[in-house]
PDB file of C-alpha atoms in Angstrom:
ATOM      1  CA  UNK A   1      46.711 126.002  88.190  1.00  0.00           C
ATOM      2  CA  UNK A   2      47.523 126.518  92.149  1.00  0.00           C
ATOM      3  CA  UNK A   3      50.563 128.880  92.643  1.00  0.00           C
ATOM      4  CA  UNK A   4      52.587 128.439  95.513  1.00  0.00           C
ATOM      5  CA  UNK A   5      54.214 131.797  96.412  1.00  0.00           C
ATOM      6  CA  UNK A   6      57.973 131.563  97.472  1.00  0.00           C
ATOM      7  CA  UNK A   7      59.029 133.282 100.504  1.00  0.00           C
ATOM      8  CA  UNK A   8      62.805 132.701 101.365  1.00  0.00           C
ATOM      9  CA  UNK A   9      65.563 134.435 102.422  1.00  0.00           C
ATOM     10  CA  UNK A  10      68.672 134.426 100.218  1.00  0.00           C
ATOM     11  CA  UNK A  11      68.573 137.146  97.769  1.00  0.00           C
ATOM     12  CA  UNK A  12      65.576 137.930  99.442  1.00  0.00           C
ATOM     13  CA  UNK A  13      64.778 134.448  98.021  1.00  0.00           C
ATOM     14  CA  UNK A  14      65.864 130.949  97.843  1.00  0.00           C
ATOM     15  CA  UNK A  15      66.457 128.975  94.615  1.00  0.00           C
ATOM     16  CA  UNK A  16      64.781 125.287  94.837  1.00  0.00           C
ATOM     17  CA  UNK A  17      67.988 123.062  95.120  1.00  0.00           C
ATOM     18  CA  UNK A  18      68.723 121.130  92.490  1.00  0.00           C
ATOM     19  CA  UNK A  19      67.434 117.692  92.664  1.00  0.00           C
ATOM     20  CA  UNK A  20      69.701 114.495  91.364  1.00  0.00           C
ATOM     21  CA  UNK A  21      68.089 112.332  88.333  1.00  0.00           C
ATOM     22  CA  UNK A  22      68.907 109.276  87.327  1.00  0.00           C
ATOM     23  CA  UNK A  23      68.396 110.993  83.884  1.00  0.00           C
ATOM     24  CA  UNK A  24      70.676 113.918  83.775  1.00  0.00           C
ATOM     25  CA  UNK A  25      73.377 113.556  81.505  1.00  0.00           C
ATOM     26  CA  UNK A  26      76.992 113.504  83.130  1.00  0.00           C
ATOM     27  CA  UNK A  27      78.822 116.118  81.117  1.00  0.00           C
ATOM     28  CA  UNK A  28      82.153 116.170  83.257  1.00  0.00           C
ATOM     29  CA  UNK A  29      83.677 114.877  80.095  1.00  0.00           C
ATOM     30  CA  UNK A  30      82.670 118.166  78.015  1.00  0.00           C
ATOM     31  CA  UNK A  31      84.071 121.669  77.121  1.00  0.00           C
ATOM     32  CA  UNK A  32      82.002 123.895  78.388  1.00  0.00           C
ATOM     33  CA  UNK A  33      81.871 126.680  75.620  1.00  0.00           C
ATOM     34  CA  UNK A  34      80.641 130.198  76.118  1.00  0.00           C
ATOM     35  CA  UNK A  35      79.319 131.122  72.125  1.00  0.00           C
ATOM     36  CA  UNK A  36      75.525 132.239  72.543  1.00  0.00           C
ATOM     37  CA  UNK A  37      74.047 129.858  70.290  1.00  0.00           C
ATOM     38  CA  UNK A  38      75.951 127.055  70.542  1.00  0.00           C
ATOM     39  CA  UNK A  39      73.246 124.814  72.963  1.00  0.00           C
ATOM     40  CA  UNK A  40      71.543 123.620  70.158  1.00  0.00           C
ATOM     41  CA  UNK A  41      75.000 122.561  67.940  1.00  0.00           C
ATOM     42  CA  UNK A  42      74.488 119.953  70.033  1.00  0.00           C
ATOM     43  CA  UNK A  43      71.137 119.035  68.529  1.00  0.00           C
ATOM     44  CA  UNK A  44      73.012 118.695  64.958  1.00  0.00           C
ATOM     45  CA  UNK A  45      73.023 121.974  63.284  1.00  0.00           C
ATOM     46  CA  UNK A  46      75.895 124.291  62.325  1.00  0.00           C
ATOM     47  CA  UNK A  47      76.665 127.400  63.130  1.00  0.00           C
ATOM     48  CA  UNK A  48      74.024 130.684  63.277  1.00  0.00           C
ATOM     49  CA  UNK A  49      70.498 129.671  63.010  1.00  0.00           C
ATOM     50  CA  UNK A  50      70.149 126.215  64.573  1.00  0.00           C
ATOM     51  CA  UNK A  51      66.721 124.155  65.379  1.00  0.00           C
ATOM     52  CA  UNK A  52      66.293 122.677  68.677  1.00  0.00           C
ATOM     53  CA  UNK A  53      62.731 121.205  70.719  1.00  0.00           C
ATOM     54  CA  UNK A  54      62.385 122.455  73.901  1.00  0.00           C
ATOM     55  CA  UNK A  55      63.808 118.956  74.907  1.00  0.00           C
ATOM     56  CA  UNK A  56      66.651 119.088  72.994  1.00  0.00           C
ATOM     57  CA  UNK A  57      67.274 121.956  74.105  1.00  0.00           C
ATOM     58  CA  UNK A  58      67.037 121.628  77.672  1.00  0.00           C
ATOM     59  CA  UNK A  59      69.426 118.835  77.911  1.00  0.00           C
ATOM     60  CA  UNK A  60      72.239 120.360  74.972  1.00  0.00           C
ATOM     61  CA  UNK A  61      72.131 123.625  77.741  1.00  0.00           C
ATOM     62  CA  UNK A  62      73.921 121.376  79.997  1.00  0.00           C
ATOM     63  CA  UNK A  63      77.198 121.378  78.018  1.00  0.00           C
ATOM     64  CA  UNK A  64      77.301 124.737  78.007  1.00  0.00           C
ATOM     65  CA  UNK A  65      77.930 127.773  79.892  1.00  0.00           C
ATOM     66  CA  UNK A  66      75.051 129.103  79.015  1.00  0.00           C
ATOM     67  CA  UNK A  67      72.742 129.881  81.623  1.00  0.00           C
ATOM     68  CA  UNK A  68      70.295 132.844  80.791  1.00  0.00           C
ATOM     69  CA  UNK A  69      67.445 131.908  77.853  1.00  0.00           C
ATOM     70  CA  UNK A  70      65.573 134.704  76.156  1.00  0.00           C
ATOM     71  CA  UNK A  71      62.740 133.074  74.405  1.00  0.00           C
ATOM     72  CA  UNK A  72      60.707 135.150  71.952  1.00  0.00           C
ATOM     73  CA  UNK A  73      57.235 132.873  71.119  1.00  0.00           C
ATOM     74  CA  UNK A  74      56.042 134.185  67.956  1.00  0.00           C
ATOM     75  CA  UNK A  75      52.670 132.594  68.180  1.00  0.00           C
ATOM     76  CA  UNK A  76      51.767 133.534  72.410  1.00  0.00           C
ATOM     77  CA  UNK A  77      48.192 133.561  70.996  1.00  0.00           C
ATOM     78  CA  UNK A  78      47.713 130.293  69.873  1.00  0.00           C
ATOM     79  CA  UNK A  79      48.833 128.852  73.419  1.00  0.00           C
ATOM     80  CA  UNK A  80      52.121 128.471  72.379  1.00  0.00           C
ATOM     81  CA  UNK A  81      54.974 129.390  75.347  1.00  0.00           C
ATOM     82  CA  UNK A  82      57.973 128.401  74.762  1.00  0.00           C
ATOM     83  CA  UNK A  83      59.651 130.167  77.675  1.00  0.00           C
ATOM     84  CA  UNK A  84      57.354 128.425  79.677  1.00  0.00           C
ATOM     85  CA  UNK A  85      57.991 124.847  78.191  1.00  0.00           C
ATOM     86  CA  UNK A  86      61.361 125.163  78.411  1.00  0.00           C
ATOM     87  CA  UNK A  87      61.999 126.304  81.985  1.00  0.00           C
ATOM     88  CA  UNK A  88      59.412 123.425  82.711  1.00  0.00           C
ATOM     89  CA  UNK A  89      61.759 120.953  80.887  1.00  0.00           C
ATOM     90  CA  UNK A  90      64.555 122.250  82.902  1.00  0.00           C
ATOM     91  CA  UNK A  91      63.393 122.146  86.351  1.00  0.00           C
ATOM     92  CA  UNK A  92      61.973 118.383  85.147  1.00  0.00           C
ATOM     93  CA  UNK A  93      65.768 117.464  84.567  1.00  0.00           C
ATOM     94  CA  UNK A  94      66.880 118.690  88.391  1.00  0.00           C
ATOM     95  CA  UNK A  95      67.739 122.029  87.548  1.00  0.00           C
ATOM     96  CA  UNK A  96      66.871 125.199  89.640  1.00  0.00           C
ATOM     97  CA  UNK A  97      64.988 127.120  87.050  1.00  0.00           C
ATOM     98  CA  UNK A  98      62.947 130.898  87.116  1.00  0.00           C
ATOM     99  CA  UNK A  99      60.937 131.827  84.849  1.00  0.00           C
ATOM    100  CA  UNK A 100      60.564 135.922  83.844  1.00  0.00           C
ATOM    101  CA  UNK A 101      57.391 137.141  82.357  1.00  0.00           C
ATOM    102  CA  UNK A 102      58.448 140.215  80.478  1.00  0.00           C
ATOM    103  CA  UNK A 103      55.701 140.241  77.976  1.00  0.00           C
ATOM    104  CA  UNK A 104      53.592 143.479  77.823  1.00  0.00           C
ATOM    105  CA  UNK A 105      50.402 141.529  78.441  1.00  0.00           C
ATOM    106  CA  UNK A 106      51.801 139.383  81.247  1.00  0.00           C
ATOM    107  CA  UNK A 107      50.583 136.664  78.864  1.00  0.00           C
ATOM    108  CA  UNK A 108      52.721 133.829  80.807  1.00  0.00           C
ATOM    109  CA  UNK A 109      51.169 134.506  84.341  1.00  0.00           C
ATOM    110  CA  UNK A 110      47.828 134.464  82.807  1.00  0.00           C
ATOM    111  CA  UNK A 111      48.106 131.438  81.219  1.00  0.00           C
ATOM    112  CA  UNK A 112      49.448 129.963  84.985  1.00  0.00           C
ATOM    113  CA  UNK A 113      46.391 131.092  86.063  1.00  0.00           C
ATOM    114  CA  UNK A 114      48.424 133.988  88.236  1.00  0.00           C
ATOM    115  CA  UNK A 115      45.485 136.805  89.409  1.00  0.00           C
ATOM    116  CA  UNK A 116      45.593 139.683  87.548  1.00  0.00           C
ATOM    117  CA  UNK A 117      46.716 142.031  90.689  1.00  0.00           C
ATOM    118  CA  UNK A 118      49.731 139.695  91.211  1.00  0.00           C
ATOM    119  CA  UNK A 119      52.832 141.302  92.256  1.00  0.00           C
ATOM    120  CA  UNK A 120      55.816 141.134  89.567  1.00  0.00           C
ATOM    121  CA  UNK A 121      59.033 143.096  88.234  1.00  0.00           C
ATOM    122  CA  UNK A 122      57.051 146.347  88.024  1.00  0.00           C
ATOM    123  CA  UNK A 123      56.459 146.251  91.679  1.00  0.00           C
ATOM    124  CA  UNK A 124      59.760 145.346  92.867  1.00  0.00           C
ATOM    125  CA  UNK A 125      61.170 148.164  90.255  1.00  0.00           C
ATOM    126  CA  UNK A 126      58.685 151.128  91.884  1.00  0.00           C
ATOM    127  CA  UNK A 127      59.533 149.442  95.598  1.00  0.00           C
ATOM    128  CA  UNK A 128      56.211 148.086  96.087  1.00  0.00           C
ATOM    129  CA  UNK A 129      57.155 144.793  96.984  1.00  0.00           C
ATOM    130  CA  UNK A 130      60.545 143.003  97.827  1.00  0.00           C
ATOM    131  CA  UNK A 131      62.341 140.501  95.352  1.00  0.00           C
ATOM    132  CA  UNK A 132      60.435 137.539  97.787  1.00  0.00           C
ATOM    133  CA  UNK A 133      57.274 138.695  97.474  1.00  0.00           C
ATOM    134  CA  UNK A 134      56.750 138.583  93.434  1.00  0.00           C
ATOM    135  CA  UNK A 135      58.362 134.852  93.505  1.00  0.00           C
ATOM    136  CA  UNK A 136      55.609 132.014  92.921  1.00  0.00           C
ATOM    137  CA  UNK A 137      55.884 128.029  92.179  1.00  0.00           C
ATOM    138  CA  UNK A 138      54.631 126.728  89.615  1.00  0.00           C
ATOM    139  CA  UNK A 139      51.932 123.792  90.333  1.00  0.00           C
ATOM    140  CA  UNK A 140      53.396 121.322  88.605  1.00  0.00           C
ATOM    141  CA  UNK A 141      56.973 121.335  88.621  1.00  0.00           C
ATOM    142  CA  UNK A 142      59.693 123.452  90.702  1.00  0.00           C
ATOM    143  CA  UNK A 143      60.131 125.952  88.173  1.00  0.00           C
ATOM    144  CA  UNK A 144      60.301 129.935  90.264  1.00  0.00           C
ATOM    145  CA  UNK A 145      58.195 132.250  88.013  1.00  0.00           C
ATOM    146  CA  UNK A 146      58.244 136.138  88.269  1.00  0.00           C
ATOM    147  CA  UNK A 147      54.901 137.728  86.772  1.00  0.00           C
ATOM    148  CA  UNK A 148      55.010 141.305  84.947  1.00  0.00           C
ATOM    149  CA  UNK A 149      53.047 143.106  87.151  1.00  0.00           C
ATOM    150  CA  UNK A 150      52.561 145.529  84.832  1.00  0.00           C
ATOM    151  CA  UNK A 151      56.144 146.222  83.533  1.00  0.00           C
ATOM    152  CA  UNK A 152      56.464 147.482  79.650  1.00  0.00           C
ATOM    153  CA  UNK A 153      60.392 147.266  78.062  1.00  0.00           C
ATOM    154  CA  UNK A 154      59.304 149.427  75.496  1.00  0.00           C
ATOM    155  CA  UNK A 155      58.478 152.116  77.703  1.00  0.00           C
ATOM    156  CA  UNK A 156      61.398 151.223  80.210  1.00  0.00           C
ATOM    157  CA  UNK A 157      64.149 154.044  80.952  1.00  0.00           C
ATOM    158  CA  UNK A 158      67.864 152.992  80.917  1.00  0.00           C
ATOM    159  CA  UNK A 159      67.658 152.719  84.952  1.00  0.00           C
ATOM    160  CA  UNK A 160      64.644 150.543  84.544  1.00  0.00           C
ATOM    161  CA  UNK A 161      66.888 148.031  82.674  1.00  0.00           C
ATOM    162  CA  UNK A 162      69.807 148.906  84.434  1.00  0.00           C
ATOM    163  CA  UNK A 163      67.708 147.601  87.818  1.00  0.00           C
ATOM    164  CA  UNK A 164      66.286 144.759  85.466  1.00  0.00           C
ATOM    165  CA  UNK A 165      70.050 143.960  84.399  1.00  0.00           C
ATOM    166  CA  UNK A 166      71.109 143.801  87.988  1.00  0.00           C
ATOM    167  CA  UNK A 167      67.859 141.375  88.909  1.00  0.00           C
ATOM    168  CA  UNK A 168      68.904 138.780  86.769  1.00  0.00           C
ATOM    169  CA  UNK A 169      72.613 139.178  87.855  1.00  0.00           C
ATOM    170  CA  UNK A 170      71.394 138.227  91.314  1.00  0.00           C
ATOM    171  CA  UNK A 171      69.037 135.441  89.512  1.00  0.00           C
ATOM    172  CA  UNK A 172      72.017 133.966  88.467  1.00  0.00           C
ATOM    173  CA  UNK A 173      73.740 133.836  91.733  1.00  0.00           C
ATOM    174  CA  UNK A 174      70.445 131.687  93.078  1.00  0.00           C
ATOM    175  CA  UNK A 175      69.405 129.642  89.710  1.00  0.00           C
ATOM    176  CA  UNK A 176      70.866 126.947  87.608  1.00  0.00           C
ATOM    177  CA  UNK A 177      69.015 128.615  84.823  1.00  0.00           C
ATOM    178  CA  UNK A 178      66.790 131.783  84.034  1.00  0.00           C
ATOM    179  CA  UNK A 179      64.451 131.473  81.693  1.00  0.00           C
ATOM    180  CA  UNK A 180      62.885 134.971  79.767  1.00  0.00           C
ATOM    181  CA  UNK A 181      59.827 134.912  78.360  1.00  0.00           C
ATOM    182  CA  UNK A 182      60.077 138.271  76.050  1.00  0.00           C
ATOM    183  CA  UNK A 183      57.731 139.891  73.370  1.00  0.00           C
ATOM    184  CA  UNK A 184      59.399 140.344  69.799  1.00  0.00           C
ATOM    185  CA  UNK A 185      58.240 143.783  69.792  1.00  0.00           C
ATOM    186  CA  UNK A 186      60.858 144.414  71.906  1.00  0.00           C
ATOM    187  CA  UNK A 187      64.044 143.635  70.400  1.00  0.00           C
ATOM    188  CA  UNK A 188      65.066 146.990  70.465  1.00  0.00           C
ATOM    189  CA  UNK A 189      65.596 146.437  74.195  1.00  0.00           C
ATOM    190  CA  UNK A 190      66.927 143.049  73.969  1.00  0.00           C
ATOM    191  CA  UNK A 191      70.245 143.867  74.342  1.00  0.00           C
ATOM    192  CA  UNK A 192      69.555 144.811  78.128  1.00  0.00           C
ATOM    193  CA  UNK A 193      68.503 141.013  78.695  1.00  0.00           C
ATOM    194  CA  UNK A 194      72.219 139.639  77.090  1.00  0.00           C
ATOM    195  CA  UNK A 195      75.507 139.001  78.749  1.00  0.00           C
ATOM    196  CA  UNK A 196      77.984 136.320  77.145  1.00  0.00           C
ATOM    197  CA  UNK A 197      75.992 133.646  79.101  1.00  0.00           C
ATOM    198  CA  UNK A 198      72.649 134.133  77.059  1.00  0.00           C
ATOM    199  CA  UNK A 199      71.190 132.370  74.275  1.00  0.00           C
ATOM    200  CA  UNK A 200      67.981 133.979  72.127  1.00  0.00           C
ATOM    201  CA  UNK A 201      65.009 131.560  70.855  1.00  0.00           C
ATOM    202  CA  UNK A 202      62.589 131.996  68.724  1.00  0.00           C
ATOM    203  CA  UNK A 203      59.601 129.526  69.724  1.00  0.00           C
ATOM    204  CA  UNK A 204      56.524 128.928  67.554  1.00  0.00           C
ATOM    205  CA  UNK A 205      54.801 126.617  65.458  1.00  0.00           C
ATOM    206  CA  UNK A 206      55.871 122.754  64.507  1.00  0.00           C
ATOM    207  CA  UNK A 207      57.304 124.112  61.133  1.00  0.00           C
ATOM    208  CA  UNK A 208      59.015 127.306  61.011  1.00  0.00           C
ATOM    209  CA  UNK A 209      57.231 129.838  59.366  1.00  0.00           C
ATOM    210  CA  UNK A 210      57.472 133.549  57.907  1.00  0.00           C
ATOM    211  CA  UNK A 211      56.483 135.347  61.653  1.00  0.00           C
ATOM    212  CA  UNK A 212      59.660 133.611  62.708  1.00  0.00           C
ATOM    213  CA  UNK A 213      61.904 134.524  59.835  1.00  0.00           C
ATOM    214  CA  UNK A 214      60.812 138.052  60.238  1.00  0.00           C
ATOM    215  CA  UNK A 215      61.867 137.767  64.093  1.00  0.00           C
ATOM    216  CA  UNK A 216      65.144 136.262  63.520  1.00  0.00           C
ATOM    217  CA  UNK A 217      65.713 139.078  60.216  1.00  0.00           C
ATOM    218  CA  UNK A 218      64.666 141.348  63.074  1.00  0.00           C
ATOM    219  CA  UNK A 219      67.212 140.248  65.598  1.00  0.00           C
ATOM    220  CA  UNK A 220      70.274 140.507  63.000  1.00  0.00           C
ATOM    221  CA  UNK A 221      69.375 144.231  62.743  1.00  0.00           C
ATOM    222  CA  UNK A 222      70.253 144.273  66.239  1.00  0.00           C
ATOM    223  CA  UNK A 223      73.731 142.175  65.903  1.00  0.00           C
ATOM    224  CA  UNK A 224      72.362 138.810  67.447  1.00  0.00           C
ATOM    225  CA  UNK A 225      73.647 136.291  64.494  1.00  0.00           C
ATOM    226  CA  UNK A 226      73.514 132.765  66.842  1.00  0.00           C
ATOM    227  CA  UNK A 227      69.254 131.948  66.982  1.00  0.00           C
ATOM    228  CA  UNK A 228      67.915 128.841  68.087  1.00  0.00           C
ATOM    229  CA  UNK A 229      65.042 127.890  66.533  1.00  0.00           C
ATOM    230  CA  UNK A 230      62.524 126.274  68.780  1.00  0.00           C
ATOM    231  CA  UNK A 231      59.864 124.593  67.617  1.00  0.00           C
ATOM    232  CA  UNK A 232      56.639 123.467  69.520  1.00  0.00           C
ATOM    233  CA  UNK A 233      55.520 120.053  69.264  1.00  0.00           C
ATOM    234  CA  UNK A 234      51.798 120.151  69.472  1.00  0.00           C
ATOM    235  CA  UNK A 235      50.140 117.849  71.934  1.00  0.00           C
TER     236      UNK A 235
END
């Protein structure tokens, strides 16, 4: 896959504007709640652990204030990115979208086809490179996606999430929506990644299995009760 690297201005970056589509769904009409979780009540399920496709998904988001999507894919070695679909879906329905690679592996940028030596978080975090220059395009649609570079959360200090936390404050300002692609090892550092506008899902395979249960069993140590359940429709 080509990568187009962006190189704007605002924020040291510019977020792709969002484009109009004769398909996005005119929620003027709509409370906009705030509950983490509560995106996918719209695709029929009740309260606490709810299922959701990535399509679903994508368009339930829109009645929401929800606007930062931790995805945890339980199965990132089958092929299986939900982070990735999702902020792919998103960016499809007109919305400015960036994705975050935060998996220890940079398993998201490799499987864009990112180099390697690409610059990501852990450069802009040491000062090797500004917040413009670890920005690239996806090929295919106008989703933003920021690579690793290297960056571990489970090694991270508080200021290293304290910078992260401030990052996706400033993604926020710039994006309709940012998307973060996270490993479940890390849940003890989840909390970093959460404000009252964030929603945690756990992508995997067609039919929810034990690796997932075990993830969302993980996350309730941790005090996150609301889990979408996301999962991946194979091709």
């Amino acid at each position: 896959m080509t990568i187009e690297q962006s190189r704007d201005a605002r924020y040291g970056f510019q977020a792709p504007a969002a484009a109009t589509s004769s398909h996005n769904l005119d929620h003027g009409n709509h409370e906009r709640p705030s509950k983490v979780g509560t995106p996918a009540q719209a695709a029929g399920e009740g309260e606490g652990e709810q299922i959701a496709t990535a399509s679903e998904l994508a368009s339930a988001l829109q009645a929401t204030d929800i606007v930062r999507i931790v995805v945890l894919s339980i199965h990132r070695e089958l092929g299986s990115f939900g982070g990735l679909e999702l902020a792919r879906r998103l960016s499809a329905g007109g919305r400015g979208t960036v994705l975050i690679d935060l998996t220890p592996e940079g398993s998201v940028g490799g499987r864009m086809s990112l180099p390697p030596d690409a610059l990501g978080y852990a450069d802009l975090l040491s000062g090797g490179a500004g917040l413009a220059d670890i920005i690239y395009r996806d090929h295919y649609t106008s989703t933003h996606v920021v690579p690793t570079g290297g960056f571990e959360m489970e090694n991270a200090e508080a200021a290293d999430l304290a910078h992260l936390g401030q990052v996706l404050d400033a993604f926020a300002q710039a994006y309709d929506y940012t998307v973060i692609e996270a490993d479940p090892l890390d849940i003890p550092e989840l909390p970093a990644l959460l404000d009252e506008t964030t929603a945690v899902v756990i992508a995997g395979l067609p039919h929810i299995d034990d690796r997932m249960i075990d993830v969302a069993d993980d996350l309730r140590m941790i005090g996150i009760e609301d889990i979408v359940f996301m999962p991946m429709v194979r091709r």
